């Protein structure tokens, strides 16, 4: 190798090591369990992974990424195993991303390669992987033969197992329990059941003939038929009347802004729907600070990360604000892009009669 190219192999190896280590670290941001669980729900579940299999596969995969980032810098089985294994992983990722691009367009969404630290579309990730594959092929061509002279297989297995075990320790697999806390506010809400005493039959028959009851009957018909929303396990009266169900993360700035806008709206509107919140169990200690910023406290439940993403919905992101009427979904805002919460639009929406909502669908 000429003098001008003698540093090329080490530059390529450092570049690939940086790429893999960054990818692995990014999948642990902002906290290991939250980030890994999010990766499982958004990337592995759509591929058909079960919850149990995804929990193990994600940690093993990230552990291998860490290991390859370190092993590419050493000389044991570098040409025979380490570089081929790195090429294989990149090829598998590229094939998967190509399928996603073909099916969904690939120009939007986060492929998960760098977690939420550095969002990247599938097309961008494919280009990144192709560059890495080309660099590794060049490395095989220009790498001196002496760099593959060592062959201690235990170096490879030890590093790989160590990183996999570290991942299981950083983000222990949690039990499948869903709801982990019921607040005092919700308990008070639960026991405040009003008892309605029916009128006498003859009095009721007389009232039916009045114009007042006729008008009331018309109003009742203008409400949607009661429907089971699927959220009664969190809030038992959620399917009665108008409700706003929010999906928030305590430390999420966008969630706090949405909550504050809802509070301001509630202060302006006399008959504003009840607000209920499902919090993700990520930085739950920030909930008091969350409510302080929002300007009011609301009944809430805290659920684990994976159940939270599941109940939020496939392809959805926080903040989530769902408008329910008798259990029927009238409007669902989610994420921070096209479907994000729009306070002005929402304030108009909640004041519309059901007849107008039906005709606008």
Tab-separated table of C-alpha atoms in Angstrom:
chain	number	residue	atom	x	y	z
A	1	UNK	CA	0.000	0.000	0.000
A	2	UNK	CA	1.305	3.456	-0.919
A	3	UNK	CA	2.086	5.986	1.730
A	4	UNK	CA	-0.897	8.132	0.701
A	5	UNK	CA	-3.384	5.330	1.449
A	6	UNK	CA	-1.895	3.743	4.539
A	7	UNK	CA	-4.310	5.581	6.823
A	8	UNK	CA	-7.422	4.697	4.790
A	9	UNK	CA	-8.176	1.380	6.611
A	10	UNK	CA	-8.034	2.913	10.100
A	11	UNK	CA	-10.137	5.912	8.983
A	12	UNK	CA	-12.790	3.558	7.579
A	13	UNK	CA	-12.761	1.394	10.697
A	14	UNK	CA	-13.136	4.405	12.996
A	15	UNK	CA	-15.975	5.732	10.815
A	16	UNK	CA	-17.874	2.415	10.899
A	17	UNK	CA	-17.254	2.062	14.640
A	18	UNK	CA	-18.628	5.556	15.226
A	19	UNK	CA	-21.694	4.785	13.093
A	20	UNK	CA	-22.552	1.583	14.981
A	21	UNK	CA	-21.832	2.995	18.436
A	22	UNK	CA	-23.923	6.093	17.698
A	23	UNK	CA	-26.761	3.910	16.442
A	24	UNK	CA	-26.665	1.783	19.607
A	25	UNK	CA	-26.421	4.745	22.008
A	26	UNK	CA	-29.212	6.613	20.190
A	27	UNK	CA	-31.544	3.653	20.720
A	28	UNK	CA	-31.124	4.228	24.483
A	29	UNK	CA	-32.064	7.932	24.372
A	30	UNK	CA	-33.539	9.585	26.437
A	31	UNK	CA	-33.653	6.600	28.821
A	32	UNK	CA	-32.912	2.908	28.091
A	33	UNK	CA	-36.253	1.295	28.957
A	34	UNK	CA	-38.350	4.051	27.357
A	35	UNK	CA	-36.243	4.131	24.184
A	36	UNK	CA	-36.059	0.348	23.762
A	37	UNK	CA	-39.776	-0.097	24.417
A	38	UNK	CA	-40.562	2.614	21.873
A	39	UNK	CA	-38.270	0.906	19.354
A	40	UNK	CA	-40.098	-2.396	19.940
A	41	UNK	CA	-43.585	-0.943	19.504
A	42	UNK	CA	-42.826	1.241	16.486
A	43	UNK	CA	-40.311	-0.923	14.639
A	44	UNK	CA	-40.633	-4.564	15.717
A	45	UNK	CA	-44.362	-4.995	16.355
A	46	UNK	CA	-45.260	-3.950	12.774
A	47	UNK	CA	-42.902	-6.709	11.569
A	48	UNK	CA	-44.945	-9.328	13.442
A	49	UNK	CA	-42.819	-9.672	16.582
A	50	UNK	CA	-44.723	-10.700	19.705
A	51	UNK	CA	-44.230	-8.637	22.869
A	52	UNK	CA	-42.053	-11.320	24.490
A	53	UNK	CA	-39.906	-11.931	21.414
A	54	UNK	CA	-39.491	-8.193	20.748
A	55	UNK	CA	-38.260	-7.620	24.322
A	56	UNK	CA	-35.387	-10.073	23.875
A	57	UNK	CA	-34.631	-9.344	20.216
A	58	UNK	CA	-34.307	-5.567	20.750
A	59	UNK	CA	-31.782	-5.908	23.565
A	60	UNK	CA	-29.752	-8.547	21.731
A	61	UNK	CA	-29.752	-6.461	18.538
A	62	UNK	CA	-28.526	-3.305	20.292
A	63	UNK	CA	-25.943	-5.346	22.213
A	64	UNK	CA	-24.590	-6.703	18.916
A	65	UNK	CA	-24.447	-3.162	17.506
A	66	UNK	CA	-22.343	-2.080	20.484
A	67	UNK	CA	-20.086	-5.132	20.068
A	68	UNK	CA	-19.521	-4.598	16.334
A	69	UNK	CA	-18.691	-0.950	16.991
A	70	UNK	CA	-15.860	-2.088	19.276
A	71	UNK	CA	-14.784	-5.231	17.398
A	72	UNK	CA	-14.271	-3.382	14.103
A	73	UNK	CA	-11.348	-1.618	15.824
A	74	UNK	CA	-9.510	-4.810	16.831
A	75	UNK	CA	-7.718	-7.467	14.682
A	76	UNK	CA	-9.141	-10.832	15.800
A	77	UNK	CA	-11.097	-12.455	12.942
A	78	UNK	CA	-11.518	-8.995	11.464
A	79	UNK	CA	-11.615	-10.076	7.810
A	80	UNK	CA	-13.211	-13.509	8.333
A	81	UNK	CA	-16.015	-12.695	10.805
A	82	UNK	CA	-16.292	-9.106	12.012
A	83	UNK	CA	-16.475	-7.327	8.652
A	84	UNK	CA	-18.779	-9.979	7.077
A	85	UNK	CA	-21.081	-9.808	10.136
A	86	UNK	CA	-21.185	-6.023	9.869
A	87	UNK	CA	-21.957	-6.246	6.156
A	88	UNK	CA	-24.694	-8.799	6.818
A	89	UNK	CA	-26.382	-6.600	9.420
A	90	UNK	CA	-26.300	-3.591	7.105
A	91	UNK	CA	-27.651	-5.678	4.231
A	92	UNK	CA	-30.569	-6.964	6.348
A	93	UNK	CA	-31.413	-3.443	7.530
A	94	UNK	CA	-31.209	-2.114	3.970
A	95	UNK	CA	-33.472	-4.867	2.618
A	96	UNK	CA	-36.073	-4.183	5.303
A	97	UNK	CA	-35.940	-0.429	4.706
A	98	UNK	CA	-36.252	-0.971	0.946
A	99	UNK	CA	-39.457	-2.951	1.494
A	100	UNK	CA	-40.825	-0.207	3.761
A	101	UNK	CA	-39.914	2.410	1.157
A	102	UNK	CA	-41.664	0.450	-1.597
A	103	UNK	CA	-44.811	-0.056	0.489
A	104	UNK	CA	-45.141	3.322	2.213
A	105	UNK	CA	-43.139	5.738	0.118
A	106	UNK	CA	-40.293	6.012	2.631
A	107	UNK	CA	-40.286	9.794	2.646
A	108	UNK	CA	-41.780	10.257	6.102
A	109	UNK	CA	-41.607	8.736	9.551
A	110	UNK	CA	-38.630	7.687	11.606
A	111	UNK	CA	-36.933	4.427	10.639
A	112	UNK	CA	-35.571	4.042	14.187
A	113	UNK	CA	-31.922	3.599	13.151
A	114	UNK	CA	-30.869	6.358	15.537
A	115	UNK	CA	-33.931	6.204	17.787
A	116	UNK	CA	-35.512	9.551	18.637
A	117	UNK	CA	-32.097	11.213	19.008
A	118	UNK	CA	-31.608	11.622	15.245
A	119	UNK	CA	-34.869	10.947	13.354
A	120	UNK	CA	-34.217	9.571	9.877
A	121	UNK	CA	-36.557	8.533	7.074
A	122	UNK	CA	-36.162	5.071	5.476
A	123	UNK	CA	-34.723	6.618	2.296
A	124	UNK	CA	-32.089	8.515	4.271
A	125	UNK	CA	-31.239	5.361	6.227
A	126	UNK	CA	-30.843	3.341	3.013
A	127	UNK	CA	-28.374	5.893	1.640
A	128	UNK	CA	-26.465	5.849	4.928
A	129	UNK	CA	-26.270	2.039	4.872
A	130	UNK	CA	-25.138	1.943	1.234
A	131	UNK	CA	-22.285	4.329	2.040
A	132	UNK	CA	-21.292	2.121	4.996
A	133	UNK	CA	-21.404	-1.026	2.833
A	134	UNK	CA	-19.194	0.607	0.187
A	135	UNK	CA	-16.703	1.649	2.870
A	136	UNK	CA	-16.539	-1.904	4.243
A	137	UNK	CA	-15.989	-3.365	0.767
A	138	UNK	CA	-13.171	-0.869	0.236
A	139	UNK	CA	-11.770	-1.845	3.635
A	140	UNK	CA	-11.597	-5.503	2.578
A	141	UNK	CA	-9.665	-4.468	-0.516
A	142	UNK	CA	-7.143	-2.120	1.065
A	143	UNK	CA	-6.684	-3.619	4.531
A	144	UNK	CA	-3.163	-5.065	5.024
A	145	UNK	CA	-2.942	-8.834	5.493
A	146	UNK	CA	-1.302	-8.388	8.898
A	147	UNK	CA	-4.547	-6.922	10.249
A	148	UNK	CA	-6.176	-10.369	10.090
A	149	UNK	CA	-3.288	-12.317	11.608
A	150	UNK	CA	-4.824	-12.719	15.080
A	151	UNK	CA	-7.517	-15.327	15.721
A	152	UNK	CA	-8.729	-15.467	19.316
A	153	UNK	CA	-12.417	-16.313	18.910
A	154	UNK	CA	-13.126	-15.715	22.613
A	155	UNK	CA	-12.414	-12.017	22.183
A	156	UNK	CA	-15.421	-11.789	19.850
A	157	UNK	CA	-17.830	-13.840	21.950
A	158	UNK	CA	-16.836	-12.186	25.231
A	159	UNK	CA	-17.362	-8.632	23.974
A	160	UNK	CA	-20.686	-9.566	22.366
A	161	UNK	CA	-22.054	-11.320	25.456
A	162	UNK	CA	-20.876	-8.517	27.741
A	163	UNK	CA	-22.742	-5.865	25.762
A	164	UNK	CA	-25.899	-7.980	25.506
A	165	UNK	CA	-25.885	-8.517	29.273
A	166	UNK	CA	-25.324	-4.794	29.843
A	167	UNK	CA	-28.429	-4.041	27.758
A	168	UNK	CA	-30.531	-6.437	29.847
A	169	UNK	CA	-29.235	-4.743	33.005
A	170	UNK	CA	-29.781	-1.188	31.723
A	171	UNK	CA	-33.327	-1.964	30.578
A	172	UNK	CA	-34.722	-4.962	32.507
A	173	UNK	CA	-37.766	-6.555	30.914
A	174	UNK	CA	-40.802	-5.341	32.819
A	175	UNK	CA	-43.899	-7.380	33.714
A	176	UNK	CA	-46.897	-6.990	31.446
A	177	UNK	CA	-48.940	-5.046	33.983
A	178	UNK	CA	-50.702	-2.126	32.399
A	179	UNK	CA	-52.217	0.300	34.902
A	180	UNK	CA	-49.890	0.952	37.821
A	181	UNK	CA	-51.493	3.903	39.575
A	182	UNK	CA	-54.961	5.275	40.272
A	183	UNK	CA	-54.908	8.829	41.518
A	184	UNK	CA	-56.930	10.233	44.376
A	185	UNK	CA	-58.661	12.551	41.928
A	186	UNK	CA	-59.980	9.627	39.931
A	187	UNK	CA	-61.115	7.753	43.041
A	188	UNK	CA	-63.137	10.807	44.073
A	189	UNK	CA	-64.523	10.944	40.574
A	190	UNK	CA	-65.438	7.263	40.773
A	191	UNK	CA	-67.500	7.470	43.948
A	192	UNK	CA	-69.419	10.639	43.052
A	193	UNK	CA	-72.397	8.806	41.492
A	194	UNK	CA	-75.680	10.720	41.464
A	195	UNK	CA	-78.885	8.864	42.229
A	196	UNK	CA	-81.750	9.694	39.886
A	197	UNK	CA	-85.271	9.139	41.240
A	198	UNK	CA	-87.773	8.356	38.448
A	199	UNK	CA	-90.969	10.340	38.221
A	200	UNK	CA	-94.399	8.831	38.760
A	201	UNK	CA	-95.812	7.208	35.656
A	202	UNK	CA	-98.842	9.481	35.371
A	203	UNK	CA	-96.660	12.568	35.799
A	204	UNK	CA	-94.258	11.283	33.181
A	205	UNK	CA	-97.078	10.675	30.680
A	206	UNK	CA	-98.282	14.213	31.246
A	207	UNK	CA	-94.814	15.642	30.716
A	208	UNK	CA	-94.451	13.811	27.414
A	209	UNK	CA	-97.245	15.951	26.043
A	210	UNK	CA	-95.418	19.166	26.855
A	211	UNK	CA	-93.367	21.115	24.328
A	212	UNK	CA	-90.408	21.153	26.707
A	213	UNK	CA	-90.023	17.381	26.714
A	214	UNK	CA	-90.540	17.251	22.975
A	215	UNK	CA	-87.641	19.626	22.490
A	216	UNK	CA	-85.566	17.579	24.920
A	217	UNK	CA	-86.338	14.432	22.947
A	218	UNK	CA	-85.086	16.132	19.786
A	219	UNK	CA	-81.830	17.036	21.552
A	220	UNK	CA	-81.388	13.447	22.708
A	221	UNK	CA	-81.776	12.212	19.150
A	222	UNK	CA	-79.007	14.564	18.094
A	223	UNK	CA	-76.473	12.729	20.236
A	224	UNK	CA	-74.524	9.771	18.898
A	225	UNK	CA	-75.637	6.305	19.968
A	226	UNK	CA	-73.612	5.110	22.936
A	227	UNK	CA	-70.563	3.091	21.949
A	228	UNK	CA	-67.856	1.249	23.877
A	229	UNK	CA	-64.646	3.172	23.330
A	230	UNK	CA	-62.406	0.554	24.971
A	231	UNK	CA	-61.111	2.976	27.597
A	232	UNK	CA	-63.547	2.148	30.412
A	233	UNK	CA	-60.848	0.100	32.155
A	234	UNK	CA	-59.007	3.382	32.705
A	235	UNK	CA	-61.965	5.706	33.395
A	236	UNK	CA	-65.310	4.055	34.070
A	237	UNK	CA	-67.476	7.005	32.884
A	238	UNK	CA	-65.459	7.706	29.748
A	239	UNK	CA	-68.321	6.596	27.452
A	240	UNK	CA	-70.906	8.921	29.035
A	241	UNK	CA	-71.341	12.220	27.229
A	242	UNK	CA	-68.507	14.362	25.896
A	243	UNK	CA	-65.009	13.540	27.113
A	244	UNK	CA	-61.469	14.519	26.173
A	245	UNK	CA	-58.940	11.710	26.568
A	246	UNK	CA	-55.299	12.775	26.437
A	247	UNK	CA	-52.180	10.660	25.990
A	248	UNK	CA	-49.238	12.537	27.469
A	249	UNK	CA	-45.625	11.963	28.541
A	250	UNK	CA	-44.855	13.986	31.718
A	251	UNK	CA	-41.565	15.386	30.385
A	252	UNK	CA	-42.834	16.100	26.853
A	253	UNK	CA	-42.855	19.847	26.051
A	254	UNK	CA	-45.440	19.433	23.279
A	255	UNK	CA	-47.719	17.555	25.714
A	256	UNK	CA	-47.440	20.350	28.260
A	257	UNK	CA	-48.350	22.975	25.685
A	258	UNK	CA	-51.405	20.952	24.589
A	259	UNK	CA	-52.507	20.553	28.230
A	260	UNK	CA	-52.124	24.289	28.847
A	261	UNK	CA	-54.177	25.104	25.748
A	262	UNK	CA	-56.929	22.743	26.937
A	263	UNK	CA	-56.950	24.442	30.352
A	264	UNK	CA	-57.239	27.891	28.777
A	265	UNK	CA	-60.067	26.603	26.601
A	266	UNK	CA	-61.806	25.061	29.618
A	267	UNK	CA	-61.675	28.401	31.442
A	268	UNK	CA	-63.419	30.089	28.507
A	269	UNK	CA	-66.109	27.464	27.892
A	270	UNK	CA	-68.954	26.888	30.371
A	271	UNK	CA	-69.816	23.320	29.315
A	272	UNK	CA	-66.354	22.112	28.411
A	273	UNK	CA	-65.999	18.298	28.259
A	274	UNK	CA	-64.260	16.508	31.133
A	275	UNK	CA	-60.545	15.974	30.589
A	276	UNK	CA	-58.902	12.638	31.443
A	277	UNK	CA	-55.217	11.859	31.002
A	278	UNK	CA	-53.285	8.647	30.439
A	279	UNK	CA	-49.629	9.256	31.265
A	280	UNK	CA	-46.729	7.124	30.092
A	281	UNK	CA	-44.631	5.795	32.962
A	282	UNK	CA	-41.586	7.807	31.902
A	283	UNK	CA	-40.397	10.489	34.337
A	284	UNK	CA	-43.643	10.131	36.297
A	285	UNK	CA	-42.152	12.261	39.062
A	286	UNK	CA	-42.612	15.253	36.726
A	287	UNK	CA	-46.433	14.984	36.800
A	288	UNK	CA	-46.857	17.694	39.503
A	289	UNK	CA	-44.660	19.992	37.436
A	290	UNK	CA	-46.703	19.046	34.342
A	291	UNK	CA	-49.972	20.104	36.005
A	292	UNK	CA	-48.398	23.291	37.320
A	293	UNK	CA	-47.475	24.261	33.767
A	294	UNK	CA	-50.903	23.223	32.475
A	295	UNK	CA	-52.619	25.438	35.044
A	296	UNK	CA	-54.955	22.750	36.394
A	297	UNK	CA	-55.022	19.144	37.578
A	298	UNK	CA	-57.059	16.410	35.915
A	299	UNK	CA	-57.907	12.760	36.684
A	300	UNK	CA	-55.154	10.562	35.335
A	301	UNK	CA	-53.721	7.065	35.125
A	302	UNK	CA	-50.124	6.012	34.627
A	303	UNK	CA	-49.387	2.986	32.446
A	304	UNK	CA	-46.159	1.310	31.370
A	305	UNK	CA	-44.354	2.321	28.196
A	306	UNK	CA	-45.360	-0.565	25.907
A	307	UNK	CA	-49.071	-0.605	26.923
A	308	UNK	CA	-49.067	3.179	26.473
A	309	UNK	CA	-47.860	2.991	22.861
A	310	UNK	CA	-50.375	0.199	22.240
A	311	UNK	CA	-53.361	2.168	23.572
A	312	UNK	CA	-52.153	5.319	21.778
A	313	UNK	CA	-52.422	3.454	18.471
A	314	UNK	CA	-50.151	2.110	15.757
A	315	UNK	CA	-48.276	4.841	13.933
A	316	UNK	CA	-49.389	7.471	16.459
A	317	UNK	CA	-47.164	9.720	18.579
A	318	UNK	CA	-47.554	12.087	21.520
A	319	UNK	CA	-49.218	14.343	22.365
A	320	UNK	CA	-52.500	12.557	21.751
A	321	UNK	CA	-55.837	14.346	22.270
A	322	UNK	CA	-59.007	12.370	21.534
A	323	UNK	CA	-62.513	13.879	21.547
A	324	UNK	CA	-65.112	11.272	22.534
A	325	UNK	CA	-68.899	11.619	22.576
A	326	UNK	CA	-70.807	8.748	24.167
A	327	UNK	CA	-67.757	6.610	23.466
A	328	UNK	CA	-67.628	7.538	19.764
A	329	UNK	CA	-64.375	8.984	18.456
A	330	UNK	CA	-65.194	12.387	16.978
A	331	UNK	CA	-61.643	13.640	16.477
A	332	UNK	CA	-58.160	12.344	17.231
A	333	UNK	CA	-55.109	14.612	17.241
A	334	UNK	CA	-51.661	13.050	17.627
A	335	UNK	CA	-47.982	13.756	17.101
A	336	UNK	CA	-46.328	17.008	16.112
A	337	UNK	CA	-46.775	17.024	12.331
A	338	UNK	CA	-49.861	16.867	10.091
A	339	UNK	CA	-52.279	15.528	12.734
A	340	UNK	CA	-51.030	17.614	15.656
A	341	UNK	CA	-53.395	19.214	18.158
A	342	UNK	CA	-55.017	22.400	16.847
A	343	UNK	CA	-56.543	24.404	19.705
A	344	UNK	CA	-58.498	26.850	17.511
A	345	UNK	CA	-60.016	24.085	15.408
A	346	UNK	CA	-60.804	21.997	18.483
A	347	UNK	CA	-62.627	24.833	20.257
A	348	UNK	CA	-64.939	25.200	17.269
A	349	UNK	CA	-65.385	21.429	17.040
A	350	UNK	CA	-66.594	20.855	20.612
A	351	UNK	CA	-69.340	23.444	20.176
A	352	UNK	CA	-70.781	21.852	17.040
A	353	UNK	CA	-74.052	19.882	17.384
A	354	UNK	CA	-73.951	16.234	16.423
A	355	UNK	CA	-76.095	16.813	13.327
A	356	UNK	CA	-73.446	19.151	11.965
A	357	UNK	CA	-70.667	16.717	12.857
A	358	UNK	CA	-72.439	13.910	10.972
A	359	UNK	CA	-72.895	15.968	7.833
A	360	UNK	CA	-69.237	17.041	7.851
A	361	UNK	CA	-67.938	13.455	7.894
